[in-house]
Coordinates of C-alpha atoms in Angstrom, one line a residue:
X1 CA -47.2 58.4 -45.9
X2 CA -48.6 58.3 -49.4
X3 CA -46.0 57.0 -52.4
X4 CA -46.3 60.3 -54.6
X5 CA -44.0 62.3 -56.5
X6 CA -43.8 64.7 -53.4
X7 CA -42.5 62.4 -51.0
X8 CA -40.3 60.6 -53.3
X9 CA -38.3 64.2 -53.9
X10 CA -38.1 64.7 -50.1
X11 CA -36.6 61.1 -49.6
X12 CA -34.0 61.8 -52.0
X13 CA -33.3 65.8 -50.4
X14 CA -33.2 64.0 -46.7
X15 CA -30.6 61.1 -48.2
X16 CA -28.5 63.8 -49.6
X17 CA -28.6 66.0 -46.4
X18 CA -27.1 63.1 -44.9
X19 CA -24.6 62.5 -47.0
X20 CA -23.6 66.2 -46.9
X21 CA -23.5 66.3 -43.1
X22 CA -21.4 63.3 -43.1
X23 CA -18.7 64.1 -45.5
X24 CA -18.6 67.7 -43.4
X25 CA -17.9 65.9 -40.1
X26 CA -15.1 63.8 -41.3
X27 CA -13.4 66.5 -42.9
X28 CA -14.2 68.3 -39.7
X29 CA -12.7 65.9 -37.4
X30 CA -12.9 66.9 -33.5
X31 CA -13.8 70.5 -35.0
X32 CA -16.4 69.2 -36.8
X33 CA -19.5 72.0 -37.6
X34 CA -22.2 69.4 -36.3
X35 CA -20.2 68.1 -33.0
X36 CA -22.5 70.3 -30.7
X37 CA -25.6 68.6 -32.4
X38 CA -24.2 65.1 -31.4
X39 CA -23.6 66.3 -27.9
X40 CA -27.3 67.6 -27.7
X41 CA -28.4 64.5 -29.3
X42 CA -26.4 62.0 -26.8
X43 CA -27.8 64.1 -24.0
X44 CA -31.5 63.5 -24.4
X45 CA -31.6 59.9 -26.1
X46 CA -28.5 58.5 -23.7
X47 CA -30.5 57.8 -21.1
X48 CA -33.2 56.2 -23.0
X49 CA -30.3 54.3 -24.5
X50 CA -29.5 53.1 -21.1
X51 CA -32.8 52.3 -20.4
X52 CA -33.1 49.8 -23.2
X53 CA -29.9 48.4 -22.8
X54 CA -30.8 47.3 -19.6
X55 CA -33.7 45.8 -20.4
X56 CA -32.2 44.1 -22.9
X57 CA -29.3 42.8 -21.4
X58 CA -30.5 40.3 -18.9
X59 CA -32.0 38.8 -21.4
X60 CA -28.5 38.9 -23.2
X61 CA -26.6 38.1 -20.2
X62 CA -29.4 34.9 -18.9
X63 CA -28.9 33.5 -22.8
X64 CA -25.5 33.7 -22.4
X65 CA -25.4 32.1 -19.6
X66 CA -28.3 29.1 -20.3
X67 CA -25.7 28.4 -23.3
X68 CA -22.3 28.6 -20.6
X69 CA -24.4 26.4 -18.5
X70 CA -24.6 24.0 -21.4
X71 CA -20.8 24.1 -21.5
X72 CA -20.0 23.7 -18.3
X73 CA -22.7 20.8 -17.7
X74 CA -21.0 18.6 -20.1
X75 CA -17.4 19.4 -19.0
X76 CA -19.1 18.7 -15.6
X77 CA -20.1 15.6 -16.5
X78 CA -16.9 14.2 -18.1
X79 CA -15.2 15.2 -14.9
X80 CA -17.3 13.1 -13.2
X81 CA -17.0 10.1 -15.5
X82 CA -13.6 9.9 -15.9
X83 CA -13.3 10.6 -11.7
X84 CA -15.7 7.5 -11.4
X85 CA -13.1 5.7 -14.2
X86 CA -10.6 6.8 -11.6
X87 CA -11.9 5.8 -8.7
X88 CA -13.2 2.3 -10.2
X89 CA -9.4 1.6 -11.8
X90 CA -7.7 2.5 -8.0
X91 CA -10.7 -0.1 -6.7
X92 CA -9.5 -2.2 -9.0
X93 CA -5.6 -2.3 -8.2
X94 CA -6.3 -2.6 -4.7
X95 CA -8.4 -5.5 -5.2
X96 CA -6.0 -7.1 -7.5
X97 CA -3.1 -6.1 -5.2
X98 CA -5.1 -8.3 -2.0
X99 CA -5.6 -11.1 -4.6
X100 CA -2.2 -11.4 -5.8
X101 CA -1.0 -11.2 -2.0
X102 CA -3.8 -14.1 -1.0
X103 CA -2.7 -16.2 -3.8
X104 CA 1.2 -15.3 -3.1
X105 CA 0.5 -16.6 0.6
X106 CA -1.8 -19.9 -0.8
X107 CA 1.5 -20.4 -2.9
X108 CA 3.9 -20.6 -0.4
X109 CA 2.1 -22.6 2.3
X110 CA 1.6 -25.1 -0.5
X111 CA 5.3 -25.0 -1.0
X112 CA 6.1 -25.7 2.3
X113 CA 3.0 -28.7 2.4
X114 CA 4.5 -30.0 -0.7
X115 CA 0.5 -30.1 -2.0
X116 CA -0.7 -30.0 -5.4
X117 CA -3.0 -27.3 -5.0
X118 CA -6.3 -25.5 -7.9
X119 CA -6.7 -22.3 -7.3
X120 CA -10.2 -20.9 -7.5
X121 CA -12.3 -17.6 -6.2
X122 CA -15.2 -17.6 -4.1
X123 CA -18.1 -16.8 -6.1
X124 CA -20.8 -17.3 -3.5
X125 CA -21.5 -17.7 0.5
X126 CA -23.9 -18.9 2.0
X127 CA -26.5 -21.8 3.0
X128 CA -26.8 -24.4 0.1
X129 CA -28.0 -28.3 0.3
X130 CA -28.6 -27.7 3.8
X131 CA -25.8 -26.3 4.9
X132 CA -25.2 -23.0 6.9
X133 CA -21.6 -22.2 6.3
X134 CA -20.7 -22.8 2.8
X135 CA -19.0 -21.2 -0.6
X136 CA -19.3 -22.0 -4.2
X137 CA -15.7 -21.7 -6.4
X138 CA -15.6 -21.3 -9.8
X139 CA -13.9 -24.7 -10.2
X140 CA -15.6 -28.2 -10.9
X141 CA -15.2 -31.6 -12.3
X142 CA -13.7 -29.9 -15.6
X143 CA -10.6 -28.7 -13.8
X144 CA -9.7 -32.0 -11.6
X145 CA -12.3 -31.3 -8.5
X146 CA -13.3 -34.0 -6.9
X147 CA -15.7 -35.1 -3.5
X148 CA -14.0 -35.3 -0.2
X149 CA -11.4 -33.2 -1.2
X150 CA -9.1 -30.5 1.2
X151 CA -9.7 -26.4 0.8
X152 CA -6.9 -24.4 2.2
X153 CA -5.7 -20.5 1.8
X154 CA -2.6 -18.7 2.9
X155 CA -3.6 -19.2 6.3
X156 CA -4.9 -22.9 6.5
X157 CA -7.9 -24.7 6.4
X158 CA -10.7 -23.7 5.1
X159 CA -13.1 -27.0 4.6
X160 CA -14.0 -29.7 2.1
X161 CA -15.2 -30.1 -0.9
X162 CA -18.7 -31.4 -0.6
X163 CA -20.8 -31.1 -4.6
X164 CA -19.1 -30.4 -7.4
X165 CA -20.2 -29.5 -10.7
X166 CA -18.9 -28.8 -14.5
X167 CA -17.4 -25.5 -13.3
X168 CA -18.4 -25.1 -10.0
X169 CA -18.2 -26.8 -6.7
X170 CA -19.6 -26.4 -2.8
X171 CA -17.2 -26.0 0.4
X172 CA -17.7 -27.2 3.5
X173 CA -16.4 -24.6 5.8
X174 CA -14.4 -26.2 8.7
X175 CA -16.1 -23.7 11.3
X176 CA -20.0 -24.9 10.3
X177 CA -21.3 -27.3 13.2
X178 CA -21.3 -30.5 11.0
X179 CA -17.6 -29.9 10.2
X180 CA -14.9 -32.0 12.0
X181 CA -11.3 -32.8 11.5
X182 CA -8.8 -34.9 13.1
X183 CA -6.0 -32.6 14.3
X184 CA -2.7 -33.2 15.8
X185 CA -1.0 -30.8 18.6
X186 CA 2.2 -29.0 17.8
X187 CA 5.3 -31.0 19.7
X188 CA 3.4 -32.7 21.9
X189 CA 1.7 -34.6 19.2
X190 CA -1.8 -35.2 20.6
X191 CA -5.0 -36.3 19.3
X192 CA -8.2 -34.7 19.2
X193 CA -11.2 -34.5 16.6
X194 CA -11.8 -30.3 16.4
X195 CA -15.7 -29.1 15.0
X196 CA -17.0 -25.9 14.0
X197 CA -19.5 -23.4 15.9
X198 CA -20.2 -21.1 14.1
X199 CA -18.6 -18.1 14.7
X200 CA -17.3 -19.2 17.9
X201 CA -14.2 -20.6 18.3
X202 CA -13.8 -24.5 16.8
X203 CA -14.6 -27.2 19.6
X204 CA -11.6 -29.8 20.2
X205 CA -11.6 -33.2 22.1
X206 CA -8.6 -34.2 22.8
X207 CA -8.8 -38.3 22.8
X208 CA -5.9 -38.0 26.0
X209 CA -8.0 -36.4 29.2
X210 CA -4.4 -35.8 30.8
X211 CA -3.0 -33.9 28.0
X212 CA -0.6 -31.0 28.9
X213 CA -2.2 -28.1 26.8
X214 CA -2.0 -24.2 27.3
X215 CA -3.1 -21.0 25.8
X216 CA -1.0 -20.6 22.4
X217 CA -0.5 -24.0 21.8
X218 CA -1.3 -24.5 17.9
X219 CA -2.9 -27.3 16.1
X220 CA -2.6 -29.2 12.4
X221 CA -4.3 -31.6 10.7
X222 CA -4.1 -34.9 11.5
X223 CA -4.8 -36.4 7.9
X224 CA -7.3 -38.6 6.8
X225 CA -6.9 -42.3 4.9
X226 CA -6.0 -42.3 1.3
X227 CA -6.0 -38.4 2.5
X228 CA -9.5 -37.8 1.9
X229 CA -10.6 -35.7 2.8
X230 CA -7.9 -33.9 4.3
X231 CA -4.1 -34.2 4.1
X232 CA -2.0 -33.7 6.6
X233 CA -0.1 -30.6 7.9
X234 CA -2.5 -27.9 7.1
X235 CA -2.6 -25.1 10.1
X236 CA -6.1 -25.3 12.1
X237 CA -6.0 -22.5 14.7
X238 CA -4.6 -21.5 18.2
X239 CA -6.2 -22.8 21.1
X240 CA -7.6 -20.0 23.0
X241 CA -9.5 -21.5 26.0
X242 CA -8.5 -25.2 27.7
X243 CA -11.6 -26.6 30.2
X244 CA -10.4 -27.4 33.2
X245 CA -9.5 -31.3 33.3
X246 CA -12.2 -33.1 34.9
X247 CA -10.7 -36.3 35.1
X248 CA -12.7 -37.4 32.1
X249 CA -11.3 -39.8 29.3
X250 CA -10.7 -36.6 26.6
X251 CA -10.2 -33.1 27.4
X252 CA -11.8 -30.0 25.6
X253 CA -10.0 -27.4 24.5
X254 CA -11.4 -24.2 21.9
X255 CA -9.4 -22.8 19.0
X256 CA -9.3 -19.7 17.4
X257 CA -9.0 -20.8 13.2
X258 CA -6.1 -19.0 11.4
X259 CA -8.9 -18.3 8.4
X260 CA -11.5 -15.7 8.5
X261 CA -14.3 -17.3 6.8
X262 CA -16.3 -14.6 6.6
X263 CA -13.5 -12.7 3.7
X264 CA -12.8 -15.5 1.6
X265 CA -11.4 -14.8 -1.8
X266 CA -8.7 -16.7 -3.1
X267 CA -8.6 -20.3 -2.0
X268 CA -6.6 -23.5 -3.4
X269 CA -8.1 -27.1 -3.9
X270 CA -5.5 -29.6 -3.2
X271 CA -5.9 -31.8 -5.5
X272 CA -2.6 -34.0 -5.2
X273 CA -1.6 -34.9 -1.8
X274 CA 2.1 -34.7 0.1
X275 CA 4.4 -37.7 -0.3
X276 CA 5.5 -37.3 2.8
X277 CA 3.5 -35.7 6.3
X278 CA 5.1 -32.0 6.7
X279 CA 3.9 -32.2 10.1
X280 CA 4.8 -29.1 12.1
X281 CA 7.1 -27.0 9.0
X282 CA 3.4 -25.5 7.1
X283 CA 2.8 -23.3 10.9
X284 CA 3.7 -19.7 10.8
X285 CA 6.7 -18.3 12.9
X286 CA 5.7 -18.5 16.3
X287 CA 5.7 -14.5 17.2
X288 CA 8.2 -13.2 19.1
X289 CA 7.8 -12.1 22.8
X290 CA 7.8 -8.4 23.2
X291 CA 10.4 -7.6 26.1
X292 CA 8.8 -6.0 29.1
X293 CA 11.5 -3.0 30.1
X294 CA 11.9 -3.0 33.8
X295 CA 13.5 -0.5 35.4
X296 CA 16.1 -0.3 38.4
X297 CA 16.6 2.4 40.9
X298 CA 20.0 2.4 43.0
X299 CA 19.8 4.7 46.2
X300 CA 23.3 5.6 47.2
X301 CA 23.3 6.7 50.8
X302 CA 24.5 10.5 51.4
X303 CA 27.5 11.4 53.7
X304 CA 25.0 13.5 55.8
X305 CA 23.0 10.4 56.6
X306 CA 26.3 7.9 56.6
X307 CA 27.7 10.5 59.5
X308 CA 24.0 10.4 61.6
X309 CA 24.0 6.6 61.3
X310 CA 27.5 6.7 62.6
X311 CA 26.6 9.0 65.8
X312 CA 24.7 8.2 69.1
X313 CA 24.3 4.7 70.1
X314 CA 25.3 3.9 66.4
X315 CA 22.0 1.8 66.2
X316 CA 19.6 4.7 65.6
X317 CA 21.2 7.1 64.4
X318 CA 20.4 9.7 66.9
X319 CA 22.3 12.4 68.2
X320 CA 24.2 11.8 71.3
X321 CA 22.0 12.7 74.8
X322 CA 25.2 13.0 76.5
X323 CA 25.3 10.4 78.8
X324 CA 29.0 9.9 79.5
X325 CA 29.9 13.0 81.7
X326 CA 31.4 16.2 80.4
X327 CA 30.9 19.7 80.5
X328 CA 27.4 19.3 79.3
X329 CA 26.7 16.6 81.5
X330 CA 23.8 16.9 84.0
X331 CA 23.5 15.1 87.2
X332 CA 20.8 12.7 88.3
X333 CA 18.3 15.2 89.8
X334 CA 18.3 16.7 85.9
X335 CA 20.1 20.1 87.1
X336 CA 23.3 20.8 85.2
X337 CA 26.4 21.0 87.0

């Protein structure tokens, strides 16, 4: 349309119609003079209304929910981080609860040894200078390690110390083939000279061919001179297998070692030796023997049976034939009298 005088006047006639018709249907309220015009009005633009508005709202409804999204992908995400800060912290007690309970056990057989002991943590396993069963602890020269020197654990021996460095040192573990030890028998005191195989159970010769030696029986070590490089007293293993004796000068026997060498954690350097030889008092409790239950089943005899045995010849407990005459009696053809 054309800006002119004309069109100006009806703009300003159509803006004023408005006006009028609004102020009327206020006033008017629900009796309002133009409420059948909105009705015919609703009626043939609703449904293009409708229409429209759902076109429109997916788009609404998928922008709403790209932003939601956005929402719930970062609370999604610091769920998952602080679940992963969860889970790491419980990994973390529990591996701090097994250490403290390693080192509470390394304590206590040391107490019992009377051995000066470092403590250290395995940092490494594995084959080094040639070796195939050896660890590296985070302790060297600067904190008192020395060559030759005994490793234990809460449960015994574990090797020797064979490099050491600043901070750092190998381990000999007593189960690799070019281990040995001299070890000691509990009670009955015999010799022998035990070596690693491996994963196999530890080798033993005992130096006496005649020695009385069962399944069970435990060993120690023996000790070395100037106690290098073991001290005396520390728990070896259990013997599990004893050869059959051959009438040779020493007998073989196979222990089972009290450490598992393939979970080392926490172990202990002794670096000051026992005054005295603790001999037998560094073992564990023997374990108890579990009581077999037996049970034991009295048969009382009836009356019924006491008053069978007690009939007939009394030796079989049969009834009576009637052999002794009587009214029942029969003669010696069979016939009954």
């Amino acid at each position: 349309m054309r800006d002119t005088k004309e069109s100006r006047l009806l703009l300003v006639l159509l803006i004023a119609v408005a006006f009028a018709l609004i102020t009327v249907d206020i006033r008017g309220g629900e009796n309002s003079p133009v409420d059948g015009a909105r009705r015919a009005a609703a009626t043939v633009f609703g449904p293009i209304e409708n229409g429209v508005s759902g076109a429109v709202d997916p788009v609404g409804n998928a922008v709403s929910a790209v932003r939601d999204s956005g929402d719930r992908h970062d609370r999604l995400a610091a769920l998952e981080k602080e679940n992963a800060a969860l889970k790491a912290k419980l990994g973390s007690d529990d591996r701090t609860r097994s250490r403290l309970g390693q080192l509470d056990r390394m304590l206590k057989l040391a107490g019992q040894g009377q051995y000066g002991i470092k403590g250290a943590q395995v940092i490494a396993i594995g084959a080094a200078q040639g070796f195939s069963w050896t660890i590296t602890i985070d302790a060297g020269s600067n904190d008192g390690i020395r060559r030759d020197m005994t490793v234990l654990n809460g449960d015994g021996l574990v090797g020797r110390v064979t490099t050491v460095g600043p901070d750092s040192a190998t381990v000999l573990l007593a189960n690799d083939p070019d281990f040995t030890v001299g070890t000691r028998m509990e009670g009955s005191d015999e010799l022998g000279f035990a070596s690693g195989q491996g994963d196999r159970p530890m080798r033993v010769q005992l130096l006496n061919g005649k020695a009385e030696v069962k399944k069970g029986d435990r060993l120690i070590t023996f000790g070395s001179q100037s106690d290098k490089p073991f001290v005396p007293g520390v728990p070896v293993g259990v013997v599990s297998r004893v050869d059959p004796s051959g009438g040779d000068l020493t007998r073989t026997v196979y222990v089972t070692p009290y450490v598992g060498f393939s979970k080392l954690d926490v172990v202990g350097v002794v670096v000051q030796a026992p005054k005295k030889d603790p001999r037998d008092t560094v073992l564990p409790p023997k374990p108890k023997p579990t009581p077999t239950p037996t049970v034991t089943v009295t048969v009382t005899p009836s009356a019924d049976a006491n008053t069978a045995g007690r009939s007939g010849d009394g030796t079989t407990g049969l009834p009576d034939t009637g052999t002794t005459g009587g009214p029942d009696a029969q003669s010696t053809d069979g016939q009954q009298q």
